[in-house]
Amino acid sequence: MKTMSIADNIARIETEIAAACRRVGRPRESVQLMAVSKAHPAASIAEAFACGIRLFGENRVQEYAAKQPALQAAGMFADPQPAAFHCIGPLQTNKAARAAEIFDAVDSVDSLHLAQRLDQAALSAGKRLPILIEIKLSPEPSKHGLAPDAAELRQLLECLPEFKNLHMRGLMTIPPYADDLEQARPYFRRLRELRDSLAQRYSSLAFDELSMGMSHDFSVAIEEGSTLARVGTAIFGARSPV
Ligand SMILES: *Cc1c(COP(=O)(O)O)cnc(C)c1O
């Protein structure tokens, strides 16, 4: 079997993103490709960077902190267009301070308490931290996030204007895995509709970003309005079990 390089993979995904945009009449620039680099070494991340990728997703504070020196040594933060790393995994509140320091954004905010902690931590770190709220659209217990009808989601959205060190940017979701892509589509559509209704109701907050779609379903997610495709396996190959 011929193994595809990271560069080959990125080129193929770029073609698929452009095709999905074309099918629904969206400009290519309306979607960003995030390379999800968890469980992959700094050398692979630097390879993706060399192919033009500037946005990366990691799901563990410690893992990213450990890789950072090597990424720095590879020049990824000194470039005129430096790399940005978002936290996309479940974040315990006791790791919020470190996460706010090292990540450029937290895309997996799933509680009011976590948002409070990140706000304090961003103040200490002297930055305004972009965040996404993670929404749980299916009842699977393994999924994180706030349900669309959760009282805590409303409380969080009401508190966010007071969290001056956070910059609300939008919503993120992970739908249940389905082999049939059309089974994922209704979840992506629901996130977009939820975004539209929340944006009307909480008009002082920004909901521009819709982070949805992974390796197997990003094309469908883009057709349904994704602005941020989180792609791991299709770029870096299978993750070896930790
Ligand atoms: C691991 C992960 C991804 C990437 O998944 P792939 O199927 O490897 O593309 C995307 N989003 C989140 C939140 C993840 O944890």
GROMACS .gro file of C-alpha atoms and ligand atoms in nm, residues 34 36 38 59 88-90 134 172-174 213-216 230-235 237 239, ligand 1:
model
   38
   34MET     CA    1  -0.743   2.310   1.166
   36VAL     CA    2  -0.562   1.824   1.492
   38LYS     CA    3  -0.288   1.539   1.931
   59ASN     CA    4  -0.666   1.819   2.335
   88ILE     CA    5  -1.018   2.133   2.164
   89GLY     CA    6  -1.038   1.866   2.436
   90PRO     CA    7  -1.226   1.849   2.764
  134GLU     CA    8  -1.902   2.320   2.308
  172MET     CA    9  -1.827   2.377   1.854
  173THR     CA   10  -1.977   2.030   1.837
  174ILE     CA   11  -1.880   1.665   1.788
  213GLY     CA   12  -1.656   1.841   1.094
  214MET     CA   13  -1.366   1.596   1.140
  215SER     CA   14  -1.168   1.368   0.908
  216HIS     CA   15  -1.459   1.161   0.784
  230ARG     CA   16  -1.096   1.994   1.268
  231VAL     CA   17  -0.901   1.729   1.079
  232GLY     CA   18  -0.658   1.488   1.246
  233THR     CA   19  -0.637   1.138   1.102
  234ALA     CA   20  -0.683   1.245   0.739
  235ILE     CA   21  -0.373   1.468   0.771
  237GLY     CA   22  -0.261   0.924   0.976
  239ARG     CA   23  -0.307   0.797   1.612
  243LIG     C1   24  -0.931   1.416   1.777
  243LIG     C2   25  -1.030   1.522   1.748
  243LIG     C3   26  -1.057   1.562   1.616
  243LIG     C4   27  -0.992   1.500   1.494
  243LIG     O1   28  -1.051   1.377   1.468
  243LIG     P1   29  -1.009   1.296   1.333
  243LIG     O2   30  -1.121   1.199   1.318
  243LIG     O3   31  -0.878   1.232   1.360
  243LIG     O4   32  -1.005   1.396   1.224
  243LIG     C5   33  -1.145   1.666   1.597
  243LIG     N1   34  -1.207   1.727   1.701
  243LIG     C6   35  -1.184   1.691   1.828
  243LIG     C7   36  -1.253   1.763   1.937
  243LIG     C8   37  -1.095   1.588   1.856
  243LIG     O5   38  -1.074   1.553   1.984
   0.00000   0.00000   0.00000
